[in-house]
CSV table of C-alpha atoms and ligand atoms in Angstrom, one decimal:
chain,number,residue,atom,x,y,z
A,251,UNK,CA,-2.8,39.9,47.9
A,252,UNK,CA,-2.1,39.1,51.6
A,253,UNK,CA,-4.5,37.1,53.7
A,254,UNK,CA,-3.1,38.2,57.0
A,255,UNK,CA,-4.3,41.7,58.0
A,256,UNK,CA,-3.1,44.0,60.7
A,257,UNK,CA,-5.6,42.6,63.2
A,258,UNK,CA,-3.9,39.2,62.9
A,259,UNK,CA,-0.4,40.7,63.5
A,260,UNK,CA,-1.7,42.8,66.5
A,261,UNK,CA,-3.3,39.7,68.0
A,262,UNK,CA,-0.1,37.6,67.4
A,263,UNK,CA,2.0,40.3,69.2
A,264,UNK,CA,-0.5,40.4,72.1
A,265,UNK,CA,-0.5,36.6,72.5
A,266,UNK,CA,3.3,36.4,72.2
A,267,UNK,CA,3.7,38.9,75.0
A,268,UNK,CA,1.3,36.9,77.2
A,269,UNK,CA,3.2,33.7,76.5
A,270,UNK,CA,6.6,35.3,77.2
A,271,UNK,CA,5.4,36.1,80.7
A,272,UNK,CA,4.8,32.4,81.3
A,273,UNK,CA,8.2,31.5,79.9
A,274,UNK,CA,10.2,33.8,82.1
A,275,UNK,CA,11.8,31.8,84.9
A,276,UNK,CA,10.8,28.4,83.4
A,277,UNK,CA,13.7,26.2,84.5
A,278,UNK,CA,13.0,23.8,81.6
A,279,UNK,CA,14.0,26.4,79.0
A,280,UNK,CA,17.0,24.8,77.3
A,281,UNK,CA,20.4,26.4,77.6
A,282,UNK,CA,22.2,25.4,74.5
A,283,UNK,CA,19.5,24.0,72.1
A,284,UNK,CA,17.4,26.0,69.7
A,285,UNK,CA,13.7,26.4,70.8
A,286,UNK,CA,10.8,28.7,70.0
A,287,UNK,CA,10.9,32.1,71.6
A,288,UNK,CA,7.2,31.5,72.4
A,289,UNK,CA,4.7,28.9,71.1
A,290,UNK,CA,5.4,25.9,69.0
A,291,UNK,CA,8.4,24.7,66.9
A,292,UNK,CA,8.5,21.7,64.5
A,293,UNK,CA,10.7,20.7,61.6
A,294,UNK,CA,14.0,22.3,60.7
A,295,UNK,CA,13.7,24.0,57.3
A,296,UNK,CA,16.1,25.7,54.8
A,297,UNK,CA,19.2,24.8,56.7
A,298,UNK,CA,22.1,26.4,54.9
A,299,UNK,CA,25.4,28.2,55.3
A,300,UNK,CA,25.7,31.3,53.1
A,301,UNK,CA,28.6,33.7,53.0
A,302,UNK,CA,29.9,32.2,56.3
A,303,UNK,CA,26.5,32.6,58.1
A,304,UNK,CA,24.5,29.6,59.2
A,305,UNK,CA,20.8,29.9,58.8
A,306,UNK,CA,18.3,27.7,60.5
A,307,UNK,CA,14.7,28.2,59.5
A,308,UNK,CA,12.0,26.2,61.1
A,309,UNK,CA,8.3,25.5,61.4
A,310,UNK,CA,7.0,28.0,63.9
A,311,UNK,CA,3.7,28.9,65.5
A,312,UNK,CA,4.7,31.9,67.6
A,313,UNK,CA,1.2,32.3,69.3
A,314,UNK,CA,0.3,28.8,70.2
A,315,UNK,CA,2.3,26.1,72.1
A,316,UNK,CA,-0.1,23.5,70.8
A,317,UNK,CA,0.7,24.3,67.1
A,318,UNK,CA,-1.6,25.9,64.5
A,319,UNK,CA,-0.9,28.2,61.5
A,320,UNK,CA,2.8,27.7,60.7
A,321,UNK,CA,5.3,30.3,59.6
A,322,UNK,CA,9.0,29.9,59.0
A,323,UNK,CA,11.0,31.2,62.0
A,324,UNK,CA,14.6,32.1,61.5
A,325,UNK,CA,17.8,31.9,63.5
A,326,UNK,CA,21.4,32.7,62.4
A,327,UNK,CA,24.8,31.9,63.7
A,328,UNK,CA,28.4,32.3,62.8
A,329,UNK,CA,29.7,29.4,65.0
A,330,UNK,CA,26.7,26.9,65.0
A,331,UNK,CA,26.6,27.3,68.8
A,332,UNK,CA,25.4,30.9,69.5
A,333,UNK,CA,22.3,31.7,67.5
A,334,UNK,CA,20.5,35.0,67.0
A,335,UNK,CA,16.7,35.2,66.7
A,336,UNK,CA,15.7,36.9,63.4
A,337,UNK,CA,12.4,38.2,62.1
A,338,UNK,CA,9.9,35.6,60.7
A,339,UNK,CA,11.1,34.7,57.2
A,340,UNK,CA,7.9,33.4,55.6
A,341,UNK,CA,4.3,33.7,56.7
A,342,UNK,CA,1.1,32.2,55.4
A,343,UNK,CA,0.0,35.4,53.8
A,344,UNK,CA,-0.7,34.3,50.2
A,345,UNK,CA,-3.6,32.4,48.6
A,346,UNK,CA,-1.2,29.5,47.8
A,347,UNK,CA,0.1,29.1,51.4
A,348,UNK,CA,-2.8,30.5,53.5
A,349,UNK,CA,-3.0,27.4,55.8
A,350,UNK,CA,0.6,27.1,56.5
A,351,UNK,CA,4.1,27.7,55.1
A,352,UNK,CA,5.0,24.0,55.4
A,353,UNK,CA,8.5,22.5,55.3
A,354,UNK,CA,11.1,22.9,52.7
A,355,UNK,CA,14.8,23.4,52.0
A,356,UNK,CA,17.5,25.8,50.7
A,357,UNK,CA,19.9,25.6,47.8
A,358,UNK,CA,22.7,28.0,47.1
A,359,UNK,CA,23.5,28.9,43.5
A,360,UNK,CA,25.9,31.7,42.7
A,361,UNK,CA,25.1,34.6,45.0
A,362,UNK,CA,21.5,33.6,45.8
A,363,UNK,CA,19.7,31.2,48.1
A,364,UNK,CA,16.8,29.4,46.5
A,365,UNK,CA,14.2,28.2,48.9
A,366,UNK,CA,11.5,25.6,48.1
A,367,UNK,CA,8.6,25.0,50.4
A,368,UNK,CA,5.1,23.6,50.5
A,369,UNK,CA,2.2,26.1,50.5
A,370,UNK,CA,-0.6,24.4,52.4
A,371,UNK,CA,-4.2,25.3,51.5
A,372,UNK,CA,-7.4,23.9,53.0
A,373,UNK,CA,-10.3,24.7,50.8
A,374,UNK,CA,-13.7,25.1,52.6
A,375,UNK,CA,-16.3,22.4,52.3
A,376,UNK,CA,-17.0,18.9,53.5
A,377,UNK,CA,-13.5,17.4,53.0
A,378,UNK,CA,-11.3,14.9,54.8
A,379,UNK,CA,-8.2,16.9,53.6
A,380,UNK,CA,-6.4,13.7,52.5
A,381,UNK,CA,-8.5,12.6,49.5
A,382,UNK,CA,-10.0,16.1,48.9
A,383,UNK,CA,-9.9,19.7,50.0
A,384,UNK,CA,-6.2,20.2,50.4
A,385,UNK,CA,-3.6,21.8,48.1
A,386,UNK,CA,0.1,21.5,48.7
A,387,UNK,CA,1.8,23.8,46.2
A,388,UNK,CA,5.5,23.8,45.7
A,389,UNK,CA,6.8,27.4,46.1
A,390,UNK,CA,10.2,28.8,45.1
A,391,UNK,CA,11.6,31.8,46.9
A,392,UNK,CA,14.8,33.6,45.9
A,393,UNK,CA,16.8,35.6,48.3
A,394,UNK,CA,20.2,37.4,48.1
A,395,UNK,CA,20.8,37.4,51.8
A,396,UNK,CA,18.5,34.9,53.6
A,397,UNK,CA,16.5,37.7,55.1
A,398,UNK,CA,14.8,39.5,52.2
A,399,UNK,CA,12.8,38.1,49.4
A,400,UNK,CA,13.5,38.9,45.7
A,401,UNK,CA,11.0,36.6,44.2
A,402,UNK,CA,8.3,34.2,45.3
A,403,UNK,CA,6.3,32.0,43.0
A,404,UNK,CA,4.5,28.7,42.8
A,405,UNK,CA,6.6,26.4,40.6
A,406,UNK,CA,4.5,23.3,40.9
A,407,UNK,CA,0.8,24.1,41.6
A,408,UNK,CA,-1.1,21.3,43.3
A,409,UNK,CA,-3.1,20.4,40.2
A,410,UNK,CA,0.1,19.6,38.3
A,411,UNK,CA,1.1,16.7,40.5
A,412,UNK,CA,0.8,13.2,38.9
A,413,UNK,CA,-2.2,10.9,39.2
A,414,UNK,CA,-2.5,8.2,41.8
A,415,UNK,CA,-1.8,10.4,44.9
A,416,UNK,CA,-3.8,11.8,47.7
A,417,UNK,CA,-3.6,15.5,48.5
A,418,UNK,CA,-0.4,14.9,50.6
A,419,UNK,CA,2.6,15.8,48.5
A,420,UNK,CA,5.1,18.0,50.2
A,421,UNK,CA,8.5,19.0,51.7
A,422,UNK,CA,10.7,19.7,48.7
A,423,UNK,CA,14.4,19.1,49.1
A,424,UNK,CA,16.7,20.3,46.2
A,425,UNK,CA,20.1,19.1,45.2
A,426,UNK,CA,22.4,19.1,42.1
A,427,UNK,CA,23.7,16.1,40.2
A,428,UNK,CA,25.4,16.0,36.8
A,429,UNK,CA,24.6,19.7,36.1
A,430,UNK,CA,20.9,19.2,36.7
A,431,UNK,CA,18.8,20.2,39.7
A,432,UNK,CA,16.6,17.6,41.3
A,433,UNK,CA,13.8,17.9,43.8
A,434,UNK,CA,12.5,15.2,46.0
A,435,UNK,CA,9.0,15.4,47.4
A,436,UNK,CA,7.3,13.2,50.1
A,437,UNK,CA,4.0,11.7,49.1
A,438,UNK,CA,1.1,9.5,50.1
A,439,UNK,CA,-0.3,7.4,47.2
A,440,UNK,CA,-4.0,6.6,46.9
A,441,UNK,CA,-3.2,3.0,47.9
A,442,UNK,CA,-1.7,4.3,51.2
A,443,UNK,CA,1.9,3.7,50.2
A,444,UNK,CA,4.6,6.2,51.0
A,445,UNK,CA,6.6,7.4,48.0
A,446,UNK,CA,9.2,9.9,47.0
A,447,UNK,CA,8.6,11.9,43.8
A,448,UNK,CA,11.5,13.3,41.7
A,449,UNK,CA,11.4,16.5,39.7
A,450,UNK,CA,14.2,17.9,37.6
A,451,UNK,CA,15.1,21.4,36.4
A,452,UNK,CA,17.9,23.0,34.4
A,453,UNK,CA,17.5,26.4,36.0
A,454,UNK,CA,15.7,26.0,39.4
A,455,UNK,CA,12.6,27.9,37.9
A,456,UNK,CA,10.9,25.3,35.6
A,457,UNK,CA,10.4,21.8,37.0
A,458,UNK,CA,9.5,18.6,35.3
A,459,UNK,CA,8.1,15.4,36.8
A,460,UNK,CA,10.5,12.5,36.4
A,461,UNK,CA,8.7,9.7,38.3
A,462,UNK,CA,8.9,7.9,41.6
A,463,UNK,CA,12.4,8.0,43.0
A,464,UNK,CA,11.7,5.6,45.8
A,465,UNK,CA,8.7,3.8,47.2
A,466,UNK,CA,7.9,1.1,49.8
A,467,UNK,CA,5.7,-1.9,50.3
A,468,UNK,CA,2.9,-1.8,52.8
A,469,UNK,CA,5.1,-2.4,55.8
A,470,UNK,CA,7.0,0.8,55.0
A,471,UNK,CA,3.9,3.0,55.9
A,472,UNK,CA,1.3,5.1,54.2
A,473,UNK,CA,3.1,8.5,54.0
A,474,UNK,CA,6.8,9.5,53.6
A,475,UNK,CA,7.4,13.0,54.9
A,476,UNK,CA,10.5,15.2,54.6
A,477,UNK,CA,12.7,13.3,52.1
A,478,UNK,CA,16.4,14.2,51.9
A,479,UNK,CA,19.1,12.8,49.6
A,480,UNK,CA,22.9,13.2,49.6
A,481,UNK,CA,25.9,11.4,48.4
A,482,UNK,CA,28.9,10.2,50.3
A,483,UNK,CA,32.0,8.4,49.1
A,484,UNK,CA,30.8,5.1,50.4
A,485,UNK,CA,27.1,5.3,49.6
A,486,UNK,CA,24.1,7.5,48.7
A,487,UNK,CA,21.8,8.2,51.6
A,488,UNK,CA,18.0,8.6,51.4
A,489,UNK,CA,16.4,10.0,54.6
A,490,UNK,CA,12.7,10.3,55.1
A,491,UNK,CA,10.1,10.2,57.9
A,492,UNK,CA,7.6,7.4,57.3
A,493,UNK,CA,4.2,7.3,59.0
A,494,UNK,CA,2.5,4.0,59.7
A,495,UNK,CA,5.4,1.6,60.5
A,496,UNK,CA,4.5,-1.2,62.8
A,497,UNK,CA,6.5,-1.4,66.0
A,498,UNK,CA,8.7,-4.4,66.4
A,499,UNK,CA,11.0,-5.4,69.3
A,500,UNK,CA,13.2,-2.3,69.9
A,501,UNK,CA,12.3,-0.7,66.6
A,502,UNK,CA,9.8,1.9,65.3
A,503,UNK,CA,8.3,2.2,68.8
A,504,UNK,CA,7.2,5.9,68.3
A,505,UNK,CA,4.0,6.9,66.6
A,506,UNK,CA,6.0,8.2,63.6
A,507,UNK,CA,9.6,7.4,62.7
A,508,UNK,CA,12.6,8.9,60.8
A,509,UNK,CA,15.3,7.0,59.2
A,510,UNK,CA,17.3,6.2,56.1
A,511,UNK,CA,18.4,3.7,53.5
A,512,UNK,CA,21.9,3.5,52.2
A,513,UNK,CA,22.1,2.6,48.5
A,514,UNK,CA,22.8,4.0,45.1
A,515,UNK,CA,20.9,6.3,42.9
A,516,UNK,CA,20.7,5.3,39.2
A,517,UNK,CA,20.8,8.6,37.3
A,518,UNK,CA,19.8,7.0,34.0
A,519,UNK,CA,16.7,5.4,35.4
A,520,UNK,CA,16.3,8.2,38.0
A,521,UNK,CA,15.6,5.7,40.8
A,522,UNK,CA,17.1,5.2,44.2
A,523,UNK,CA,18.1,1.6,44.8
A,524,UNK,CA,18.4,0.8,48.5
A,525,UNK,CA,21.1,-1.6,49.5
A,526,UNK,CA,20.4,-1.6,53.3
A,527,UNK,CA,17.4,-2.2,55.5
A,528,UNK,CA,15.5,0.9,56.7
A,529,UNK,CA,17.3,2.1,59.8
A,530,UNK,CA,16.0,4.6,62.4
A,531,UNK,CA,18.2,7.7,62.8
A,532,UNK,CA,17.2,7.9,66.4
A,533,UNK,CA,15.8,5.4,68.9
A,534,UNK,CA,14.6,7.8,71.6
A,535,UNK,CA,11.2,9.4,72.1
A,536,UNK,CA,11.7,12.8,70.5
A,537,UNK,CA,13.0,12.9,67.0
A,538,UNK,CA,11.3,13.5,63.7
A,539,UNK,CA,11.5,15.3,60.3
A,540,UNK,CA,15.3,15.8,60.2
A,541,UNK,CA,17.0,17.8,57.5
A,542,UNK,CA,20.6,17.8,56.3
A,543,UNK,CA,22.8,20.4,54.5
A,544,UNK,CA,26.4,20.6,53.5
A,545,UNK,CA,28.3,23.5,55.1
A,546,UNK,CA,31.0,25.5,53.4
A,547,UNK,CA,33.7,23.2,54.9
A,548,UNK,CA,32.0,20.2,53.3
A,549,UNK,CA,30.5,18.7,56.4
A,550,UNK,CA,27.1,17.0,56.1
A,551,UNK,CA,25.1,18.4,59.1
A,552,UNK,CA,21.7,17.2,60.4
A,553,UNK,CA,19.2,18.9,62.5
A,554,UNK,CA,16.2,17.0,63.8
A,555,UNK,CA,13.0,18.2,65.4
A,556,UNK,CA,13.5,17.1,69.0
A,557,UNK,CA,9.8,16.4,69.2
A,558,UNK,CA,7.1,14.4,67.6
A,559,UNK,CA,3.4,14.8,66.7
A,560,UNK,CA,0.6,12.5,67.9
A,561,UNK,CA,2.4,11.2,71.0
A,562,UNK,CA,-0.6,11.7,73.4
A,563,UNK,CA,-1.9,9.9,75.3
A,564,UNK,CA,1.4,8.1,75.7
A,565,UNK,CA,3.5,11.1,76.5
A,566,UNK,CA,3.4,14.9,76.6
A,567,UNK,CA,5.4,18.1,77.3
A,568,UNK,CA,4.5,20.1,80.4
A,569,UNK,CA,6.1,23.2,78.8
A,570,UNK,CA,2.8,23.8,77.0
A,571,UNK,CA,1.4,25.3,80.2
A,572,UNK,CA,4.5,27.5,80.3
A,573,UNK,CA,3.9,28.9,76.8
A,574,UNK,CA,6.1,26.9,74.5
A,575,UNK,CA,6.7,23.4,73.2
A,576,UNK,CA,9.5,21.5,71.3
A,577,UNK,CA,13.1,22.2,70.2
A,578,UNK,CA,15.8,21.2,67.8
A,579,UNK,CA,18.3,18.5,68.4
A,580,UNK,CA,21.9,19.5,68.6
A,581,UNK,CA,23.3,19.7,65.0
A,582,UNK,CA,25.0,16.4,64.2
A,583,UNK,CA,27.8,15.7,61.7
A,584,UNK,CA,27.0,12.7,59.5
A,585,UNK,CA,29.3,10.3,57.7
A,586,UNK,CA,29.0,6.8,56.3
A,587,UNK,CA,31.7,4.5,57.7
A,588,UNK,CA,31.9,0.8,57.0
A,589,UNK,CA,28.3,0.5,55.9
A,590,UNK,CA,27.0,2.5,58.9
A,591,UNK,CA,25.6,6.0,59.1
A,592,UNK,CA,27.5,7.6,62.0
A,593,UNK,CA,26.1,10.7,63.8
A,594,UNK,CA,28.2,12.8,66.0
A,595,UNK,CA,27.4,16.0,67.9
A,596,UNK,CA,29.0,19.0,66.2
A,597,UNK,CA,32.6,19.5,67.6
A,598,UNK,CA,31.9,23.2,68.1
A,599,UNK,CA,29.8,22.4,71.1
A,600,UNK,CA,33.0,21.5,73.0
A,601,UNK,CA,33.5,25.2,73.5
A,602,UNK,CA,30.7,25.1,76.1
A,603,UNK,CA,32.7,22.7,78.3
A,604,UNK,CA,33.6,23.7,81.8
A,605,UNK,CA,34.6,22.0,85.1
A,606,UNK,CA,36.0,18.7,83.9
A,607,UNK,CA,35.9,15.7,86.3
A,608,UNK,CA,36.7,12.1,85.6
A,609,UNK,CA,36.6,8.8,87.4
A,610,UNK,CA,37.7,5.2,86.8
A,611,UNK,CA,35.1,2.7,88.0
A,612,UNK,CA,35.2,-1.0,88.5
A,613,UNK,CA,31.9,-2.6,89.6
A,614,UNK,CA,31.2,-6.0,90.7
A,615,UNK,CA,27.4,-6.1,91.4
A,616,UNK,CA,27.7,-2.9,93.3
A,617,UNK,CA,27.2,0.8,92.9
A,618,UNK,CA,29.5,3.8,92.5
A,619,UNK,CA,28.8,7.4,92.2
A,620,UNK,CA,30.3,10.4,90.4
A,621,UNK,CA,29.8,13.8,91.8
A,622,UNK,CA,27.5,15.8,89.6
A,623,UNK,CA,26.6,19.0,91.4
A,624,UNK,CA,25.2,20.4,88.2
A,625,UNK,CA,22.9,18.0,86.4
A,626,UNK,CA,21.1,20.7,84.4
A,627,UNK,CA,23.4,21.0,81.4
A,628,UNK,CA,26.3,18.6,81.2
A,629,UNK,CA,28.2,16.2,79.0
A,630,UNK,CA,29.1,12.7,80.1
A,631,UNK,CA,31.4,10.4,78.2
A,632,UNK,CA,31.6,6.8,79.4
A,633,UNK,CA,34.3,4.6,77.9
A,634,UNK,CA,33.5,1.0,78.7
A,635,UNK,CA,36.3,-1.5,79.0
A,636,UNK,CA,34.0,-4.4,79.8
A,637,UNK,CA,30.5,-5.2,80.9
A,638,UNK,CA,30.4,-8.5,82.6
A,639,UNK,CA,26.7,-8.8,83.1
A,640,UNK,CA,24.9,-5.4,83.1
A,641,UNK,CA,25.5,-1.7,83.6
A,642,UNK,CA,23.1,1.0,84.5
A,643,UNK,CA,23.6,4.7,84.9
A,644,UNK,CA,21.1,6.8,86.8
A,645,UNK,CA,21.0,10.5,86.1
A,646,UNK,CA,18.9,13.6,86.3
A,647,UNK,CA,15.9,12.9,88.6
A,648,UNK,CA,14.7,9.4,87.7
A,649,UNK,CA,16.3,8.5,84.3
A,650,UNK,CA,18.2,5.3,83.9
A,651,UNK,CA,20.4,4.2,81.0
A,652,UNK,CA,21.1,0.5,81.1
A,653,UNK,CA,22.8,-2.1,79.0
A,654,UNK,CA,21.9,-5.7,79.6
A,655,UNK,CA,21.8,-8.7,77.3
A,656,UNK,CA,22.9,-6.7,74.3
A,657,UNK,CA,20.1,-4.3,74.6
A,658,UNK,CA,20.6,-0.6,75.6
A,659,UNK,CA,17.6,0.9,77.3
A,660,UNK,CA,16.6,4.5,78.1
A,661,UNK,CA,13.9,4.6,80.8
A,662,UNK,CA,12.3,7.5,82.6
A,663,UNK,CA,10.3,7.8,85.8
A,664,UNK,CA,7.6,10.4,86.3
A,665,UNK,CA,9.9,13.1,84.9
A,666,UNK,CA,9.4,11.6,81.4
A,667,UNK,CA,5.7,12.7,81.5
A,668,UNK,CA,4.6,9.4,80.1
A,669,UNK,CA,7.8,8.5,78.3
A,670,UNK,CA,8.6,5.0,79.7
A,671,UNK,CA,11.2,3.0,77.8
A,672,UNK,CA,13.0,2.9,74.5
A,673,UNK,CA,15.6,0.4,73.5
A,674,UNK,CA,18.1,-0.5,70.8
A,675,UNK,CA,20.0,-3.7,70.2
A,676,UNK,CA,23.7,-3.3,70.2
A,677,UNK,CA,26.0,-6.3,70.3
A,678,UNK,CA,29.0,-4.6,71.7
A,679,UNK,CA,28.8,-1.3,73.6
A,680,UNK,CA,32.0,0.7,73.9
A,681,UNK,CA,31.0,4.3,74.5
A,682,UNK,CA,28.0,6.2,75.9
A,683,UNK,CA,28.1,9.9,75.2
A,684,UNK,CA,25.4,11.9,76.8
A,685,UNK,CA,24.5,15.6,76.1
A,686,UNK,CA,22.2,16.7,78.8
A,687,UNK,CA,20.3,20.0,78.9
A,688,UNK,CA,17.8,21.3,81.4
A,689,UNK,CA,14.9,19.3,79.8
A,690,UNK,CA,16.6,17.0,77.2
A,691,UNK,CA,19.0,14.2,76.8
A,692,UNK,CA,20.8,13.1,73.6
A,693,UNK,CA,22.6,9.8,74.0
A,694,UNK,CA,25.2,8.8,71.4
A,695,UNK,CA,26.3,5.2,71.5
A,696,UNK,CA,29.5,3.7,70.1
A,697,UNK,CA,30.8,7.0,68.8
A,698,UNK,CA,27.6,7.8,66.9
A,699,UNK,CA,26.4,4.4,65.7
A,700,UNK,CA,23.1,4.9,67.5
A,701,UNK,CA,21.4,7.9,69.0
A,702,UNK,CA,18.5,8.2,71.4
A,703,UNK,CA,17.0,11.7,72.0
A,704,UNK,CA,14.4,12.5,74.6
A,705,UNK,CA,12.8,15.4,76.4
A,706,UNK,CA,12.7,15.0,80.2
A,707,UNK,CA,11.3,17.3,82.9
A,708,UNK,CA,13.0,16.8,86.3
A,709,UNK,CA,11.8,18.8,89.2
A,710,UNK,CA,14.8,18.1,91.5
A,711,UNK,CA,18.1,16.8,90.2
A,712,UNK,CA,20.3,14.5,92.2
A,713,UNK,CA,23.9,15.6,93.0
A,714,UNK,CA,25.4,12.3,91.9
A,715,UNK,CA,25.4,10.2,88.8
A,716,UNK,CA,25.1,6.5,89.9
A,717,UNK,CA,26.7,3.6,88.1
A,718,UNK,CA,25.6,0.1,89.1
A,719,UNK,CA,26.2,-3.4,87.7
A,720,UNK,CA,29.3,-5.4,86.8
A,721,UNK,CA,31.5,-3.4,84.5
A,722,UNK,CA,34.8,-1.5,84.2
A,723,UNK,CA,34.6,1.9,82.7
A,724,UNK,CA,36.1,5.4,82.6
A,725,UNK,CA,33.7,8.3,83.0
A,726,UNK,CA,34.3,12.0,82.2
A,727,UNK,CA,32.0,14.8,82.9
A,728,UNK,CA,31.9,18.5,81.9
A,729,UNK,CA,29.4,21.1,82.9
A,730,UNK,CA,28.1,22.9,79.8
A,731,UNK,CA,27.9,26.7,79.8
A,732,UNK,CA,24.8,28.2,78.3
A,733,UNK,CA,24.9,29.5,74.7
A,734,UNK,CA,21.5,31.2,74.9
B,1014,FRU,C1,6.5,16.9,59.4
B,1014,FRU,C2,5.4,17.8,58.7
B,1014,FRU,C3,5.8,18.0,57.3
B,1014,FRU,C4,5.0,19.3,57.0
B,1014,FRU,C5,5.1,20.0,58.3
B,1014,FRU,C6,4.0,20.9,58.7
B,1014,FRU,O1,6.5,17.1,60.8
B,1014,FRU,O2,4.2,17.2,58.9
B,1014,FRU,O3,5.4,17.0,56.4
B,1014,FRU,O4,5.5,20.0,55.9
B,1014,FRU,O5,5.3,19.1,59.3
B,1014,FRU,O6,4.2,21.6,59.8
């Protein structure tokens, strides 16, 4: 039984064509980041490499830039830089997913991709949809190519979830360990604690509840979304997106956050033991619900949603009026090195570099400028020899990156549309690596030790990048050619 009739699809096509008219000529359309063709994009889903082809699925509302009924959009690539837009992969057309094909993941076994996602259902009636009225079914989809569906079935119906939880249990991520398959699910307990549930399976079709894999005290928030788990030589990594963390100085300043624990999973007790504090994956304004996957060459790659919900009234995205909203971060390669999770932009993106310039700068409470005739899409790598007191770099229209008193700060003027300042403490700053697109900045510090991602909407860009303060540095800049 399908719940979406022909009228729905006709209307969707009609609205999409109206939105595309607004999008044409929008100078804020990104040139090398993944974004929705029209409408709204949120979480990355089902990221996988299969038979050499990279697949990025994502939460997608093609007919509304403000969000709404989510499908899984689909993009493919053979080089991780140039992507092709594919047909919608999953749509909310079944009784068990009728109010949204929510987030999920992909797992390759033999010659098939197994997808797991959350089928969101809102039952009619007088409900708050947290304590009653909502179903979040775990659904399994089998595909032999990533495009067509061989089988789709509910493997954990909502009523089979354990006691003690609200209706919010979602975002399955599947992995293999010791010949068993495991699934982590994000959850909100009745006592408003975020938790991660663990299920196991010997065949990917029948799943059994094993208990709580990880949980937090009150200060770790009321809901943990989008869990992800992987092993590295140095440590196991548990990623999730907690809601309800309290902002502290230079930490958790956004409405919702995304971060990780390093630790060790105990496979006898089926528990994750964290051995680090919870660290944010990104200290900028626009980052949430990331997902990782291992590609065929063994790299652990992360995509984040370069966006965030519930940011108004603090900040917003003027692209809504132009028919679209949000994007993905650049894919990042992850590794754990000396107790730190490092994130680096995928090397492949160097193929977009053009027009290299560089300059050696020595500042003593003064200012120097680097020519930057193109500030739309560029890469800037600053290697710092020393910072005597402070350093600031002005770029785009009114954005400033500064380092002062062991704090790195990203600040926007009006082009941030409400985004003001985000900071991160960093005791010794060596490198600032900026990947700038028409309406985004991703700033990697100390070779990937910290990242700050932000959307920004300049109307006029300056033709110089200005450096001020007291510092000695070497700056390199490339224009970046479009990949879209
Ligand atoms: C995270 C999230 C997920 C959910 C999806 C719905 O941004 O809230 O928990 O599955 O978005 O679009």
